[in-house]
């Protein structure tokens, strides 16, 4: 067995396997080819339908049969993905030009799914068979073996237009995505022709022919000025809006209506329902009181979402609100990524047209080369038949005198008259001079006697003359690039004339929608968040009636104004802000909304260290402590920012925030968010007026032995009474001034305690790391932070033993502290 085992570096195998997988997804699944603008699964479905003979003038065939053929012969993947591809190519609200003619339920623009493949039927659109699949028999593209080499499939379809622009594309590959908007067929053809006539044309000149995307759902592109940069670079953001019309009431008693008749392309599917829910939410949260009813009257004829307005409502203001607060205005992220010569590339408009035009020259060159070869072959045969008609009596004599077909054929080609019986020596002599080609000889032998009628001979000569003209034309096309260009342009114009359609999406430079929210009546509310992260606000009166129950059921209870913002500080060093107006005002027993859905906070990766209304932060200081012992004071006013998420502090690598204490410097008061430990019979006490409960017996004093980490000495006489006068220190620069009896005690996971004066921690900006509060041993980290002072209850439980924090040895910041043991 040893000689059969191949040793290999695991990382090398994984790297190669991953790269192979990534390239397979990119090139063979998710990203379209620049030449035909199709992904492999789309190409294979269309080719399978072509092989099944599902032309536009023939009956529809079951979708299951199409999926089965595509999967069994060309695409060995899941049937659901193949059927989904078939469905999307049928939906006229997703594709600029649908490629499949469906019969049955193929889904709707509102997100309804298609019926199962056994219920639906499909066939090719005439556009598809004429523009995508024509000329496959003329050797215009290469054919490659299928996955098991039992069939052959086209490497690319001979699409005669820039399909990648007309139908767009979207796909997610490994490490890259493609998202190409749809465009108008007429405009793309005009741009293609303009490029072919002038290859040095600039993007802005091309945009005179193709001004921008044309989405099947209509709508309005509102950032026309940015399109040039998008088309040059191949990436950017297109801003879209739906089309809103005002329908005024016919009678005085009738209400005015805002009717949405066109939607942004990004809204198709479930986002239409979400839009209606968002409008209802605006009404429920009283962001607007001018909408009295919302109804969806959309049908097969098109989109129609009706908003009934209150009497005297301002429709312009409501329209701006819809653009600002809902998906009626959205962005389409453009990334024109395609496979070019086997590699993914992001292409600008001109580059796309360049590659498409090169492909057109290639397929037309191969097409006319094939036609020329066929015509030359026919010319050869016609010449032989015409020549044979002139000596038909001799030909008949050769055939009658031959003993076999091979003997007659040999005579016609090589003049071999041996063993052939002739009526005269003169005929034999003439027969020996015959020199037809093999194809001519075969055509003569296959000639029917009816073809010897005078009219048939005349028609044969006419066909020969026609062949001579075609051959001359084909040779001219192949030898003259300008002639080839004219042929391609003529073909493009014919496609445009037969299949072109009017633009659906308007393009303009619109002003940004301005919506001033109605001023909310300022009132006090109580913010609640339970242990599962569900948040809400309730009326203060309701809170007072159920204070004990509410405090027990909720992790955070904060009084604030409804115009305030809630600041959420997490262990990652970030602060998330949440407008109180976003929180639903509910009854105490009602369930709230997950706070993850209301702001950028993510409960899966973040833990809340401090949560506080912004109004309470102002004019205060915040003490930050990290698990690696870094500390600093930050002016809380620095967190009065407009962004929803920002960095609250700078952290070193693998460091986290473990404590944030909020100080009111003017009143020398410490605010702490209660954190209840789940250890049995243990509760932390500390800080003045913090409302903590005590679960230990104050009389249960114990004796501990302490080890001084600095010199290794031990002592039991560590409880030294100190007075406020003894702890008085002078205020240092950039250090906030607090009552001189305030101390900070740091506790580590290994049981090391360090008590030092709060004044030793400097004030820094939020972007600073801070200073070291304690020297930690290897592998140790900060566990808890206590703020204590004379007159405070400063006893804590440590391993079921009581420790008096104010009697710990007083040291300096940035020392090693004292380890506690029994």
CSV table of C-alpha atoms in Angstrom, one decimal, residues 238-524:
chain,number,residue,atom,x,y,z
A,238,UNK,CA,-28.0,54.0,-10.7
A,239,UNK,CA,-30.7,55.7,-8.7
A,240,UNK,CA,-34.2,54.6,-9.6
A,241,UNK,CA,-37.6,55.9,-8.8
A,242,UNK,CA,-41.1,54.7,-9.4
A,243,UNK,CA,-43.6,56.7,-11.4
A,244,UNK,CA,-46.3,58.4,-9.3
A,245,UNK,CA,-49.4,60.0,-10.8
A,246,UNK,CA,-52.0,62.1,-9.1
A,247,UNK,CA,-55.7,61.2,-9.8
A,248,UNK,CA,-57.9,64.0,-8.5
A,249,UNK,CA,-61.4,63.2,-7.3
A,250,UNK,CA,-64.1,63.8,-9.9
A,251,UNK,CA,-66.5,65.1,-7.3
A,252,UNK,CA,-66.0,67.2,-4.3
A,253,UNK,CA,-66.8,64.2,-2.1
A,254,UNK,CA,-64.1,62.1,-3.7
A,255,UNK,CA,-60.6,61.9,-2.3
A,256,UNK,CA,-57.5,62.5,-4.4
A,257,UNK,CA,-55.3,59.5,-5.1
A,258,UNK,CA,-51.6,58.9,-5.6
A,259,UNK,CA,-51.2,56.0,-8.1
A,260,UNK,CA,-47.9,54.2,-8.6
A,261,UNK,CA,-48.0,53.0,-12.2
A,262,UNK,CA,-44.3,52.1,-12.6
A,263,UNK,CA,-41.8,50.7,-10.0
A,264,UNK,CA,-38.0,50.6,-9.7
A,265,UNK,CA,-36.6,47.4,-11.2
A,266,UNK,CA,-35.2,46.6,-7.7
A,267,UNK,CA,-38.7,46.4,-6.3
A,268,UNK,CA,-40.0,43.4,-8.3
A,269,UNK,CA,-40.9,40.4,-6.3
A,270,UNK,CA,-41.5,40.5,-2.5
A,271,UNK,CA,-40.4,44.1,-2.3
A,272,UNK,CA,-43.8,45.3,-3.7
A,273,UNK,CA,-45.5,43.8,-0.6
A,274,UNK,CA,-42.8,45.2,1.6
A,275,UNK,CA,-43.4,48.7,0.1
A,276,UNK,CA,-47.1,48.4,1.0
A,277,UNK,CA,-46.2,47.3,4.5
A,278,UNK,CA,-43.7,50.3,4.8
A,279,UNK,CA,-46.5,52.7,3.8
A,280,UNK,CA,-48.8,51.2,6.4
A,281,UNK,CA,-46.0,51.5,9.0
A,282,UNK,CA,-45.6,55.2,8.2
A,283,UNK,CA,-49.3,55.6,8.9
A,284,UNK,CA,-49.2,53.5,12.1
A,285,UNK,CA,-46.2,55.3,13.5
A,286,UNK,CA,-47.9,58.6,12.6
A,287,UNK,CA,-45.0,59.7,10.3
A,288,UNK,CA,-47.9,60.8,8.1
A,289,UNK,CA,-51.6,61.2,8.7
A,290,UNK,CA,-52.4,62.1,5.1
A,291,UNK,CA,-52.8,58.6,3.8
A,292,UNK,CA,-56.1,57.0,4.6
A,293,UNK,CA,-56.0,53.8,2.5
A,294,UNK,CA,-53.5,51.7,0.5
A,295,UNK,CA,-54.6,49.2,-2.1
A,296,UNK,CA,-52.8,47.1,-4.7
A,297,UNK,CA,-54.8,47.0,-7.9
A,298,UNK,CA,-52.0,45.5,-10.0
A,299,UNK,CA,-53.0,43.1,-12.7
A,300,UNK,CA,-51.5,41.5,-15.9
A,301,UNK,CA,-52.0,44.9,-17.6
A,302,UNK,CA,-49.5,46.5,-15.2
A,303,UNK,CA,-48.7,47.9,-11.8
A,304,UNK,CA,-51.3,50.0,-10.0
A,305,UNK,CA,-50.8,50.7,-6.3
A,306,UNK,CA,-53.3,53.3,-5.0
A,307,UNK,CA,-52.8,55.6,-2.0
A,308,UNK,CA,-56.0,57.4,-1.0
A,309,UNK,CA,-55.3,60.8,0.5
A,310,UNK,CA,-57.0,62.8,3.2
A,311,UNK,CA,-58.8,65.9,2.2
A,312,UNK,CA,-56.4,68.8,1.8
A,313,UNK,CA,-53.3,66.6,1.8
A,314,UNK,CA,-50.2,67.8,-0.1
A,315,UNK,CA,-49.5,65.1,-2.8
A,316,UNK,CA,-46.0,66.5,-3.5
A,317,UNK,CA,-45.0,66.2,0.2
A,318,UNK,CA,-46.4,62.6,0.3
A,319,UNK,CA,-44.6,61.7,-2.9
A,320,UNK,CA,-41.3,62.9,-1.4
A,321,UNK,CA,-41.9,61.0,1.8
A,322,UNK,CA,-42.4,57.8,-0.3
A,323,UNK,CA,-39.1,58.4,-2.1
A,324,UNK,CA,-37.3,59.1,1.2
A,325,UNK,CA,-38.8,56.4,3.4
A,326,UNK,CA,-39.6,53.5,1.1
A,327,UNK,CA,-38.2,51.4,-1.7
A,328,UNK,CA,-40.0,53.6,-4.2
A,329,UNK,CA,-36.6,55.2,-4.6
A,330,UNK,CA,-33.7,52.8,-4.7
A,331,UNK,CA,-30.3,52.2,-6.1
A,332,UNK,CA,-29.2,49.6,-8.7
A,333,UNK,CA,-25.6,48.6,-8.1
A,334,UNK,CA,-23.9,48.2,-11.5
A,335,UNK,CA,-20.9,45.9,-11.9
A,336,UNK,CA,-20.5,44.9,-15.6
A,337,UNK,CA,-18.5,41.8,-15.1
A,338,UNK,CA,-18.2,39.2,-17.9
A,339,UNK,CA,-16.1,36.3,-19.1
A,340,UNK,CA,-13.6,37.5,-21.7
A,341,UNK,CA,-11.3,34.9,-23.3
A,342,UNK,CA,-11.9,32.7,-20.3
A,343,UNK,CA,-11.2,35.4,-17.7
A,344,UNK,CA,-13.6,37.6,-15.7
A,345,UNK,CA,-13.3,41.3,-16.5
A,346,UNK,CA,-15.2,44.4,-15.5
A,347,UNK,CA,-16.0,46.2,-18.8
A,348,UNK,CA,-17.1,49.7,-19.8
A,349,UNK,CA,-19.7,50.3,-22.5
A,350,UNK,CA,-17.2,50.8,-25.2
A,351,UNK,CA,-15.3,47.7,-24.3
A,352,UNK,CA,-18.5,45.6,-24.3
A,353,UNK,CA,-19.4,46.9,-27.8
A,354,UNK,CA,-15.8,46.2,-29.0
A,355,UNK,CA,-15.9,42.6,-27.9
A,356,UNK,CA,-19.5,42.1,-29.3
A,357,UNK,CA,-18.5,43.6,-32.6
A,358,UNK,CA,-15.4,41.3,-32.8
A,359,UNK,CA,-17.7,38.4,-32.1
A,360,UNK,CA,-20.0,39.5,-35.0
A,361,UNK,CA,-17.0,39.7,-37.4
A,362,UNK,CA,-16.0,36.2,-36.3
A,363,UNK,CA,-19.3,34.5,-36.7
A,364,UNK,CA,-20.0,36.2,-40.0
A,365,UNK,CA,-16.6,35.3,-41.3
A,366,UNK,CA,-17.2,31.6,-40.4
A,367,UNK,CA,-20.8,31.8,-41.8
A,368,UNK,CA,-19.8,33.2,-45.2
A,369,UNK,CA,-16.8,30.9,-45.4
A,370,UNK,CA,-19.1,27.9,-44.9
A,371,UNK,CA,-21.6,29.4,-47.5
A,372,UNK,CA,-18.8,30.0,-49.9
A,373,UNK,CA,-17.6,26.4,-49.6
A,374,UNK,CA,-21.1,25.1,-50.1
A,375,UNK,CA,-21.7,27.3,-53.2
A,376,UNK,CA,-18.3,26.3,-54.7
A,377,UNK,CA,-19.3,22.6,-54.2
A,378,UNK,CA,-22.7,23.3,-55.9
A,379,UNK,CA,-20.9,25.2,-58.7
A,380,UNK,CA,-18.7,22.2,-59.3
A,381,UNK,CA,-21.8,19.9,-59.5
A,382,UNK,CA,-23.8,22.3,-61.7
A,383,UNK,CA,-20.9,22.6,-64.1
A,384,UNK,CA,-20.7,18.8,-64.3
A,385,UNK,CA,-24.4,18.5,-64.9
A,386,UNK,CA,-24.5,21.2,-67.6
A,387,UNK,CA,-21.5,19.5,-69.3
A,388,UNK,CA,-23.3,16.1,-69.0
A,389,UNK,CA,-26.5,17.5,-70.6
A,390,UNK,CA,-24.5,18.5,-73.7
A,391,UNK,CA,-23.2,14.9,-74.1
A,392,UNK,CA,-26.1,13.1,-72.6
A,393,UNK,CA,-26.2,10.4,-75.3
A,394,UNK,CA,-22.6,9.5,-74.6
A,395,UNK,CA,-23.3,9.4,-70.8
A,396,UNK,CA,-26.3,7.1,-71.4
A,397,UNK,CA,-24.2,4.8,-73.6
A,398,UNK,CA,-21.5,4.6,-70.9
A,399,UNK,CA,-24.0,3.8,-68.2
A,400,UNK,CA,-25.8,1.2,-70.4
A,401,UNK,CA,-22.5,-0.5,-71.4
A,402,UNK,CA,-21.1,-0.7,-67.8
A,403,UNK,CA,-21.5,-3.8,-65.8
A,404,UNK,CA,-21.5,-2.0,-62.4
A,405,UNK,CA,-22.0,1.5,-60.9
A,406,UNK,CA,-18.4,1.6,-59.9
A,407,UNK,CA,-17.3,0.8,-63.5
A,408,UNK,CA,-19.5,3.7,-64.9
A,409,UNK,CA,-18.2,6.1,-62.3
A,410,UNK,CA,-14.6,5.2,-63.0
A,411,UNK,CA,-15.2,5.9,-66.7
A,412,UNK,CA,-16.8,9.3,-66.0
A,413,UNK,CA,-13.9,10.3,-63.7
A,414,UNK,CA,-10.8,8.7,-65.3
A,415,UNK,CA,-12.0,7.8,-68.9
A,416,UNK,CA,-11.4,4.1,-68.2
A,417,UNK,CA,-13.4,2.4,-71.0
A,418,UNK,CA,-12.2,-1.2,-70.4
A,419,UNK,CA,-14.9,-3.8,-70.2
A,420,UNK,CA,-17.5,-1.2,-71.2
A,421,UNK,CA,-19.5,-2.0,-74.3
A,422,UNK,CA,-20.0,0.9,-76.8
A,423,UNK,CA,-22.1,1.0,-79.9
A,424,UNK,CA,-19.2,2.4,-81.9
A,425,UNK,CA,-15.5,3.0,-81.7
A,426,UNK,CA,-16.1,6.7,-81.9
A,427,UNK,CA,-18.2,6.6,-78.7
A,428,UNK,CA,-15.5,4.6,-77.0
A,429,UNK,CA,-12.9,7.2,-78.1
A,430,UNK,CA,-15.0,10.1,-76.8
A,431,UNK,CA,-15.7,8.2,-73.5
A,432,UNK,CA,-12.0,7.8,-72.9
A,433,UNK,CA,-11.7,11.6,-72.8
A,434,UNK,CA,-14.2,12.1,-70.0
A,435,UNK,CA,-12.7,13.7,-66.8
A,436,UNK,CA,-15.5,14.6,-64.4
A,437,UNK,CA,-14.7,15.2,-60.8
A,438,UNK,CA,-16.0,12.6,-58.3
A,439,UNK,CA,-18.8,14.9,-57.1
A,440,UNK,CA,-19.8,15.6,-60.6
A,441,UNK,CA,-19.7,11.9,-61.5
A,442,UNK,CA,-21.9,11.1,-58.5
A,443,UNK,CA,-24.4,13.9,-59.4
A,444,UNK,CA,-24.6,12.6,-63.0
A,445,UNK,CA,-25.3,9.1,-61.9
A,446,UNK,CA,-27.9,10.4,-59.5
A,447,UNK,CA,-29.5,12.5,-62.2
A,448,UNK,CA,-33.2,11.7,-62.9
A,449,UNK,CA,-34.3,11.5,-66.5
A,450,UNK,CA,-36.9,14.2,-65.9
A,451,UNK,CA,-34.1,16.7,-65.4
A,452,UNK,CA,-33.3,16.4,-69.1
A,453,UNK,CA,-36.5,18.3,-70.0
A,454,UNK,CA,-35.6,21.6,-71.7
A,455,UNK,CA,-37.1,23.8,-69.0
A,456,UNK,CA,-35.2,21.8,-66.3
A,457,UNK,CA,-31.9,22.4,-68.2
A,458,UNK,CA,-32.7,26.1,-68.5
A,459,UNK,CA,-33.4,26.3,-64.7
A,460,UNK,CA,-30.1,24.4,-64.1
A,461,UNK,CA,-28.2,27.1,-66.0
A,462,UNK,CA,-30.0,29.9,-64.1
A,463,UNK,CA,-29.1,28.3,-60.8
A,464,UNK,CA,-25.5,28.1,-62.0
A,465,UNK,CA,-25.5,31.8,-62.8
A,466,UNK,CA,-27.0,32.6,-59.4
A,467,UNK,CA,-24.3,30.6,-57.8
A,468,UNK,CA,-21.6,32.5,-59.6
A,469,UNK,CA,-23.1,35.8,-58.3
A,470,UNK,CA,-23.3,34.5,-54.7
A,471,UNK,CA,-19.7,33.2,-54.8
A,472,UNK,CA,-18.5,36.6,-56.0
A,473,UNK,CA,-20.5,38.3,-53.2
A,474,UNK,CA,-19.2,36.0,-50.5
A,475,UNK,CA,-15.6,36.4,-51.7
A,476,UNK,CA,-16.1,40.1,-51.6
A,477,UNK,CA,-17.5,40.0,-48.1
A,478,UNK,CA,-14.7,37.8,-46.8
A,479,UNK,CA,-11.9,39.8,-48.5
A,480,UNK,CA,-13.2,43.3,-47.8
A,481,UNK,CA,-13.8,44.3,-44.1
A,482,UNK,CA,-16.0,47.3,-45.1
A,483,UNK,CA,-18.2,44.9,-47.1
A,484,UNK,CA,-18.4,42.6,-44.0
A,485,UNK,CA,-19.3,45.7,-41.9
A,486,UNK,CA,-22.1,46.6,-44.2
A,487,UNK,CA,-23.6,43.1,-44.0
A,488,UNK,CA,-23.5,43.1,-40.2
A,489,UNK,CA,-25.0,46.6,-40.0
A,490,UNK,CA,-27.7,45.6,-42.4
A,491,UNK,CA,-28.5,42.6,-40.3
A,492,UNK,CA,-28.6,44.7,-37.1
A,493,UNK,CA,-31.0,47.2,-38.7
A,494,UNK,CA,-33.3,44.3,-39.9
A,495,UNK,CA,-33.4,43.0,-36.3
A,496,UNK,CA,-34.2,46.4,-35.0
A,497,UNK,CA,-36.9,46.9,-37.5
A,498,UNK,CA,-38.6,43.6,-36.7
A,499,UNK,CA,-38.2,43.4,-32.9
A,500,UNK,CA,-37.5,46.9,-31.7
A,501,UNK,CA,-39.7,48.6,-29.0
A,502,UNK,CA,-40.1,52.0,-27.4
A,503,UNK,CA,-38.1,52.9,-24.3
A,504,UNK,CA,-39.9,52.3,-21.0
A,505,UNK,CA,-37.6,54.0,-18.4
A,506,UNK,CA,-37.2,57.8,-18.3
A,507,UNK,CA,-33.8,59.3,-17.7
A,508,UNK,CA,-33.3,62.6,-16.1
A,509,UNK,CA,-31.4,64.6,-13.4
A,510,UNK,CA,-33.9,64.9,-10.6
A,511,UNK,CA,-33.5,66.8,-7.5
A,512,UNK,CA,-33.1,64.9,-4.2
A,513,UNK,CA,-36.4,64.2,-2.5
A,514,UNK,CA,-36.8,66.5,0.5
A,515,UNK,CA,-39.2,65.4,3.2
A,516,UNK,CA,-39.5,67.2,6.5
A,517,UNK,CA,-40.9,64.9,9.1
A,518,UNK,CA,-43.8,66.2,11.1
A,519,UNK,CA,-42.6,67.2,14.5
A,520,UNK,CA,-43.4,64.6,17.0
A,521,UNK,CA,-45.0,65.8,20.2
A,522,UNK,CA,-42.3,65.6,22.8
A,523,UNK,CA,-43.1,63.4,25.7
A,524,UNK,CA,-41.4,61.1,28.2
